[in-house]
Coordinates of C-alpha atoms and ligand atoms in Angstrom, one line a residue:
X24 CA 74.8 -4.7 372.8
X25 CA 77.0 -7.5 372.7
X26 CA 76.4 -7.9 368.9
X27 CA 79.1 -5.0 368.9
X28 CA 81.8 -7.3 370.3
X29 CA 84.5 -8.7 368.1
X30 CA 85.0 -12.3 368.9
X31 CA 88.1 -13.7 369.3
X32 CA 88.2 -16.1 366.1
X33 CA 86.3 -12.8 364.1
X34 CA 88.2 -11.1 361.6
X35 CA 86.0 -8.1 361.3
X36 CA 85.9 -5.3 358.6
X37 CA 85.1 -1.8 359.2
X38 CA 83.8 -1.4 355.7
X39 CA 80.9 -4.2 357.1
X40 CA 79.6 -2.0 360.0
X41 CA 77.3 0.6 360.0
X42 CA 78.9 3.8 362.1
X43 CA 75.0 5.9 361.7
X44 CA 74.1 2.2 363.3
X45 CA 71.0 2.4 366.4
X46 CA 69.9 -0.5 366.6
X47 CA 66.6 -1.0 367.7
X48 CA 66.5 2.9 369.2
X49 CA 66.3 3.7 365.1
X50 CA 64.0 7.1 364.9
X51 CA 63.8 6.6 368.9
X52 CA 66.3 8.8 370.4
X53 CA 64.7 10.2 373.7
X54 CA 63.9 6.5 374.4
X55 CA 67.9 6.2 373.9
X56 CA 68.6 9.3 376.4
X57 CA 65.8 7.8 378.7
X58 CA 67.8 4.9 378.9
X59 CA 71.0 6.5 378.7
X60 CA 69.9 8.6 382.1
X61 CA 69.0 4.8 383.5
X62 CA 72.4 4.2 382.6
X63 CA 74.3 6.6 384.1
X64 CA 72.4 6.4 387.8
X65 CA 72.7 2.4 387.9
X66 CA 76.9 3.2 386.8
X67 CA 76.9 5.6 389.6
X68 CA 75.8 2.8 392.2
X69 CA 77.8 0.2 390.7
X70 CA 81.0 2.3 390.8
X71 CA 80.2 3.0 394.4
X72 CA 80.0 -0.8 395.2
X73 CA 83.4 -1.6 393.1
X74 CA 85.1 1.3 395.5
X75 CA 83.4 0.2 398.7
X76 CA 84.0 -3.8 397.7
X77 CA 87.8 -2.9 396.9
X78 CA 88.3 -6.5 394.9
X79 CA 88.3 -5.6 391.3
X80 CA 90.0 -3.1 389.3
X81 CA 88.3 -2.3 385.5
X82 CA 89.7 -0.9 382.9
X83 CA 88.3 1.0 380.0
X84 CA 90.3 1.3 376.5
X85 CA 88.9 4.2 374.5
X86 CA 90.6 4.8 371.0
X87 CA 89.3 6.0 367.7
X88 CA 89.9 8.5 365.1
X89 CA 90.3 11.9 365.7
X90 CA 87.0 13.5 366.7
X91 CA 85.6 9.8 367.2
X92 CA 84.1 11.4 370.5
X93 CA 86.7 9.8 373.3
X94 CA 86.6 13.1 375.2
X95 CA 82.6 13.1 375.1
X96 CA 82.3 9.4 376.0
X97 CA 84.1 10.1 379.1
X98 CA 82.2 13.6 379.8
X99 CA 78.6 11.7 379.2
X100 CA 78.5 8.2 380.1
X101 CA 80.8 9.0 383.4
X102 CA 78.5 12.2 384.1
X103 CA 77.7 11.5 388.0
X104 CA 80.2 9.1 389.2
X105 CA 82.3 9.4 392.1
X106 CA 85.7 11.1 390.8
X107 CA 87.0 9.3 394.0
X108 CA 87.5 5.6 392.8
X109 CA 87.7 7.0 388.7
X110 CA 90.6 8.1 386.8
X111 CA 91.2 9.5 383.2
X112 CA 94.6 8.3 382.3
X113 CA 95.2 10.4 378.3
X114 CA 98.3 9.3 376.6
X115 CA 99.9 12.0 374.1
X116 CA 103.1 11.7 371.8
X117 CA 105.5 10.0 374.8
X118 CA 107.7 12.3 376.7
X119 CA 111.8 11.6 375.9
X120 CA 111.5 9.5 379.6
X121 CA 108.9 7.7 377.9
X122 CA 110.7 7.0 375.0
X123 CA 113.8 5.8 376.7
X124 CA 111.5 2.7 378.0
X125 CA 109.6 0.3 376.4
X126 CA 105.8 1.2 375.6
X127 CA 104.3 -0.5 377.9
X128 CA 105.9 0.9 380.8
X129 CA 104.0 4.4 380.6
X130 CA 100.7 2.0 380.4
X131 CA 101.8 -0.2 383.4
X132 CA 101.7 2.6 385.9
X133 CA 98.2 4.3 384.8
X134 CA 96.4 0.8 385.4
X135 CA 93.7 0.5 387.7
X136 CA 94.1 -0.2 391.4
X137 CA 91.5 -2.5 393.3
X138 CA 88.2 -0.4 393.7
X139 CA 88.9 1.7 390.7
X140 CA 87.8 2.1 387.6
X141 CA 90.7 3.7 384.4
X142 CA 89.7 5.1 381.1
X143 CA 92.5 5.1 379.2
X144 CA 92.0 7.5 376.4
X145 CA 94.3 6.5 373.8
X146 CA 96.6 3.8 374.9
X147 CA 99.0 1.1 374.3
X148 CA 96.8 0.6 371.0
X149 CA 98.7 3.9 369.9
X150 CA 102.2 1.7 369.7
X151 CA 100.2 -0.7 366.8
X152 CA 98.7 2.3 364.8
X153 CA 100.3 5.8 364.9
X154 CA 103.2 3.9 365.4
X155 CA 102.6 1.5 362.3
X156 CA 101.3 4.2 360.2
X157 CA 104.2 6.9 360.7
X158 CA 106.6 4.2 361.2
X159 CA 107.9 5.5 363.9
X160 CA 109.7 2.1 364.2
X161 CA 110.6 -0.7 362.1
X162 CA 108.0 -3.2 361.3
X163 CA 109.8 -5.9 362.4
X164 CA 108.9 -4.4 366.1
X165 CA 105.5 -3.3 365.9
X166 CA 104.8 -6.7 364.5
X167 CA 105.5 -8.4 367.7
X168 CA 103.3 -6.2 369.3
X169 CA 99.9 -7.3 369.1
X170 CA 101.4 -10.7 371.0
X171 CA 103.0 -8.7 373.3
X172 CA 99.8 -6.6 374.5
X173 CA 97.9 -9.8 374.5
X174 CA 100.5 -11.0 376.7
X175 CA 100.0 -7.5 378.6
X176 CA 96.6 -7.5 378.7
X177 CA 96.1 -11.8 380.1
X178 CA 98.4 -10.8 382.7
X179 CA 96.4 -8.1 384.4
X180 CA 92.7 -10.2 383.7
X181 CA 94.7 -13.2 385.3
X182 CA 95.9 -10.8 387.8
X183 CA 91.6 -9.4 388.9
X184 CA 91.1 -6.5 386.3
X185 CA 88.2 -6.7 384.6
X186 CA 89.4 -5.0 380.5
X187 CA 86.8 -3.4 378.2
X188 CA 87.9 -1.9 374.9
X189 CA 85.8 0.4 372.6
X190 CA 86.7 1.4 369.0
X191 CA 84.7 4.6 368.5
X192 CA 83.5 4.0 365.0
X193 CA 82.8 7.1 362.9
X194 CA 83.2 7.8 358.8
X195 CA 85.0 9.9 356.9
X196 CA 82.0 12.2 356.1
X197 CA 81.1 12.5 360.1
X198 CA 84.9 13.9 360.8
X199 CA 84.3 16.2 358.1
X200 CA 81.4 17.8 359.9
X201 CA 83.3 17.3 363.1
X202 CA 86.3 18.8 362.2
X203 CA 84.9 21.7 360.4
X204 CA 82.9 22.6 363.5
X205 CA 86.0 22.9 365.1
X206 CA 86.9 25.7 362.5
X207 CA 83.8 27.6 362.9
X208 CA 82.8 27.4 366.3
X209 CA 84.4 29.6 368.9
X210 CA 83.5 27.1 371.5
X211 CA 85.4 24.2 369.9
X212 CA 88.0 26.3 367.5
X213 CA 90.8 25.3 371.1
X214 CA 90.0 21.9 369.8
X215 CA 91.1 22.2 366.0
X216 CA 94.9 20.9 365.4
X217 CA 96.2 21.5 361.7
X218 CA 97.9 18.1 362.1
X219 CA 94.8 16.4 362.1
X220 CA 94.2 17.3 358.5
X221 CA 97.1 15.1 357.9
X222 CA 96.2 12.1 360.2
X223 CA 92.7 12.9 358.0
X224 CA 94.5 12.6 354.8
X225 CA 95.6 8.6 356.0
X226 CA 92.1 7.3 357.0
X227 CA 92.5 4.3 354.6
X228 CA 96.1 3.2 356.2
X229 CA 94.6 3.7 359.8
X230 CA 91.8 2.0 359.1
X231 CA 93.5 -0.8 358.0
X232 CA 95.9 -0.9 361.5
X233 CA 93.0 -0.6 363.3
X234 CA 91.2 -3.9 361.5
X235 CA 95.1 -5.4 362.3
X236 CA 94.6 -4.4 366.3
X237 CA 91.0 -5.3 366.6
X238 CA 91.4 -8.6 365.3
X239 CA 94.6 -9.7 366.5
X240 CA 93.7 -8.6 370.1
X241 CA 90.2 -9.4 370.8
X242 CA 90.3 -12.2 373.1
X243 CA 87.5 -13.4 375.5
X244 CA 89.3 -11.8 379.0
X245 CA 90.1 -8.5 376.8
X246 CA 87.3 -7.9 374.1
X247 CA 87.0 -5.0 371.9
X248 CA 83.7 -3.4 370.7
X249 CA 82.9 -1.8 367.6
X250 CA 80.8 1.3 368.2
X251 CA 78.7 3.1 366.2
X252 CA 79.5 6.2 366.8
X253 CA 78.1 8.7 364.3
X254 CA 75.7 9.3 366.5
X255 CA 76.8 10.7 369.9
X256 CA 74.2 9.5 371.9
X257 CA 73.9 5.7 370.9
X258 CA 77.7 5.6 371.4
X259 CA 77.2 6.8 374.7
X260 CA 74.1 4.6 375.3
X261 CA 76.3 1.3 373.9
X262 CA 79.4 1.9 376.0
X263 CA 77.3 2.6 379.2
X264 CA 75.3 -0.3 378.4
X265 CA 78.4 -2.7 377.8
X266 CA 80.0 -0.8 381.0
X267 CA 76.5 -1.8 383.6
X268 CA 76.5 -5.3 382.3
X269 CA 80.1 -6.1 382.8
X270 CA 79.8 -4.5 386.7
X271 CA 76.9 -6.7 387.3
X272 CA 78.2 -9.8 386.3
X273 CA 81.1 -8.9 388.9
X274 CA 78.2 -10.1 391.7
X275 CA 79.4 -7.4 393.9
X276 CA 79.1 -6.8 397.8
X277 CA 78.9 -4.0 400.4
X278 CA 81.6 -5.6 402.9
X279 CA 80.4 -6.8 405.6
X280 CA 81.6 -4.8 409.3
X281 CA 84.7 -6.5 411.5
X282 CA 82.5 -6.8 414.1
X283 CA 78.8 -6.9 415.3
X284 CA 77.6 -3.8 415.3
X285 CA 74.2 -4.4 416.4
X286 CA 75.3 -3.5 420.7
X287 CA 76.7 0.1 419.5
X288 CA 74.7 3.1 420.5
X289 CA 76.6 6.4 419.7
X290 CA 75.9 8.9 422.0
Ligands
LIG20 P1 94.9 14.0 371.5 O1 94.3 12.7 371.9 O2 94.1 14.7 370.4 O3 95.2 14.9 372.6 O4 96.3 13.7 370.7 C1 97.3 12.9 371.2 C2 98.2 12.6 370.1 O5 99.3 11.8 370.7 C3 97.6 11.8 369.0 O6 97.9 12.4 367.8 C4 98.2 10.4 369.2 O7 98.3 9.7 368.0 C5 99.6 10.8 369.8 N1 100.2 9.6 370.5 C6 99.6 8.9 371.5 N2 100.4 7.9 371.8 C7 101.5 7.9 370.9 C8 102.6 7.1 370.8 N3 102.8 6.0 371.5 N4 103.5 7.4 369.8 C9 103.2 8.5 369.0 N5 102.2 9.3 369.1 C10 101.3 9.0 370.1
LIG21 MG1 93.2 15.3 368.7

């Protein structure tokens, strides 16, 4: 899976990768879901440890497109863990309070604590596109950004979080489907918000902040991935993948009791 991470001297293209992408699961999805069920239990155990071992904190960047699948990623590949020790943090348009700040300070306070894992979905990220494509500010300050967040971002790594970011990759043609879905079945129709059409109707201009936010901020402590995500389940399958790998590199450890234990009979 790590062929999906953007190095940090990359300059990567979106145009270049394949968003119906499965790599070697191609034609093989139950052996995908097999894997993906593998997944999930070994994330359960690790998650488990990172609480119990209470030394790192991990954080997970979610952003994409509208209907890139953020919401499933955290309903599928989180499906089992502990909600004690994981936290969703979703950032909307920012409040007035928000607004009055800078954008980082609404991201500062939703980071990770030691033993927890964050999903951010949606993020500082938005401050770079939304931002750059509505202008919601001059360029002059979103420009300094992607330093900034790099900045941002060193600091808590330095400081013992562990950051993975995933760019849910889907085409134009997918969100079609997605998005009409969302018109025609009752079970999704909560989901459908007119403004999308809009943010639709500027694919080419996000697409083109997004290549600017990739490959600016992609560093070795703070990599993004590039996800195929056309299909559902190898996006799952990639992110949990990315997700086990980066836990067990961590080494982790049950902690060990204060005091010998081995004398103590209850009673
Ligand atoms: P959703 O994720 O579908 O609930 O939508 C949240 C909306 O909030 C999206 O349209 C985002 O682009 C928007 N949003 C998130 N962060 C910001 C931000 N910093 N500035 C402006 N809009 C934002
Ligand atoms: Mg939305």
């Amino acid at each position: 899976m790590e062929r999906y991470r953007v190095r940090e001297d990359e300059k990567i293209q979106l145009k270049d990768i394949d968003p119906g992408d499965t790599g070697k699961y191609d034609g093989e999805k139950d052996e995908g879901l097999e894997l993906l069920g593998e997944l999930n239990q070994e994330l359960e155990q690790l998650q488990e440890l990172l609480y119990a071992e209470h030394k790192h904190r991990v954080l997970v960047v979610l952003q994409g497109m509208d209907t890139s699948g953020k919401d499933g990623v955290i309903r599928h590949v989180f499906e089992g863990v502990n909600p004690q020790g994981v936290r969703v943090a979703s950032f909307k348009v920012p409040t007035p309070e928000e607004l009055d700040h800078d954008y980082l300070w609404r991201i500062h306070k939703q980071t990770p604590a030691k033993g927890e894992i964050v999903i951010f979905n949606r993020s500082h990220y938005e401050d770079v596109l939304v931002v750059r494509v509505h202008e919601l500010v001059p360029e002059m300050v979103w420009k300094k950004r992607y330093e900034q967040i790099r900045e941002f971002e060193r600091h808590l790594v330095q400081e013992g979080t562990i950051i993975l970011k995933f760019f849910l990759h889907i085409d134009l043609e997918e969100q079609k489907e997605r998005l009409q879905a969302r018109l025609y079945d009752p079970t999704k129709t909560w989901k459908f918000n007119p403004g999308d059409l809009k943010e639709r109707a500027l694919w080419d201009v996000y697409t083109e902040a997004y290549e600017d936010a990739i490959n600016k901020t992609s560093t070795v402590e703070a990599p993004w991935y590039i996800v195929p995500a056309n299909k559902k389940w190898y996006r799952n399958l990639v992110i949990a993948s990315v997700l086990v790998d980066a836990l067990k590199k961590l080494n982790m450890k049950y902690p060990q009791p204060a005091e010998d234990l081995s004398g103590i009979v209850i009673q």
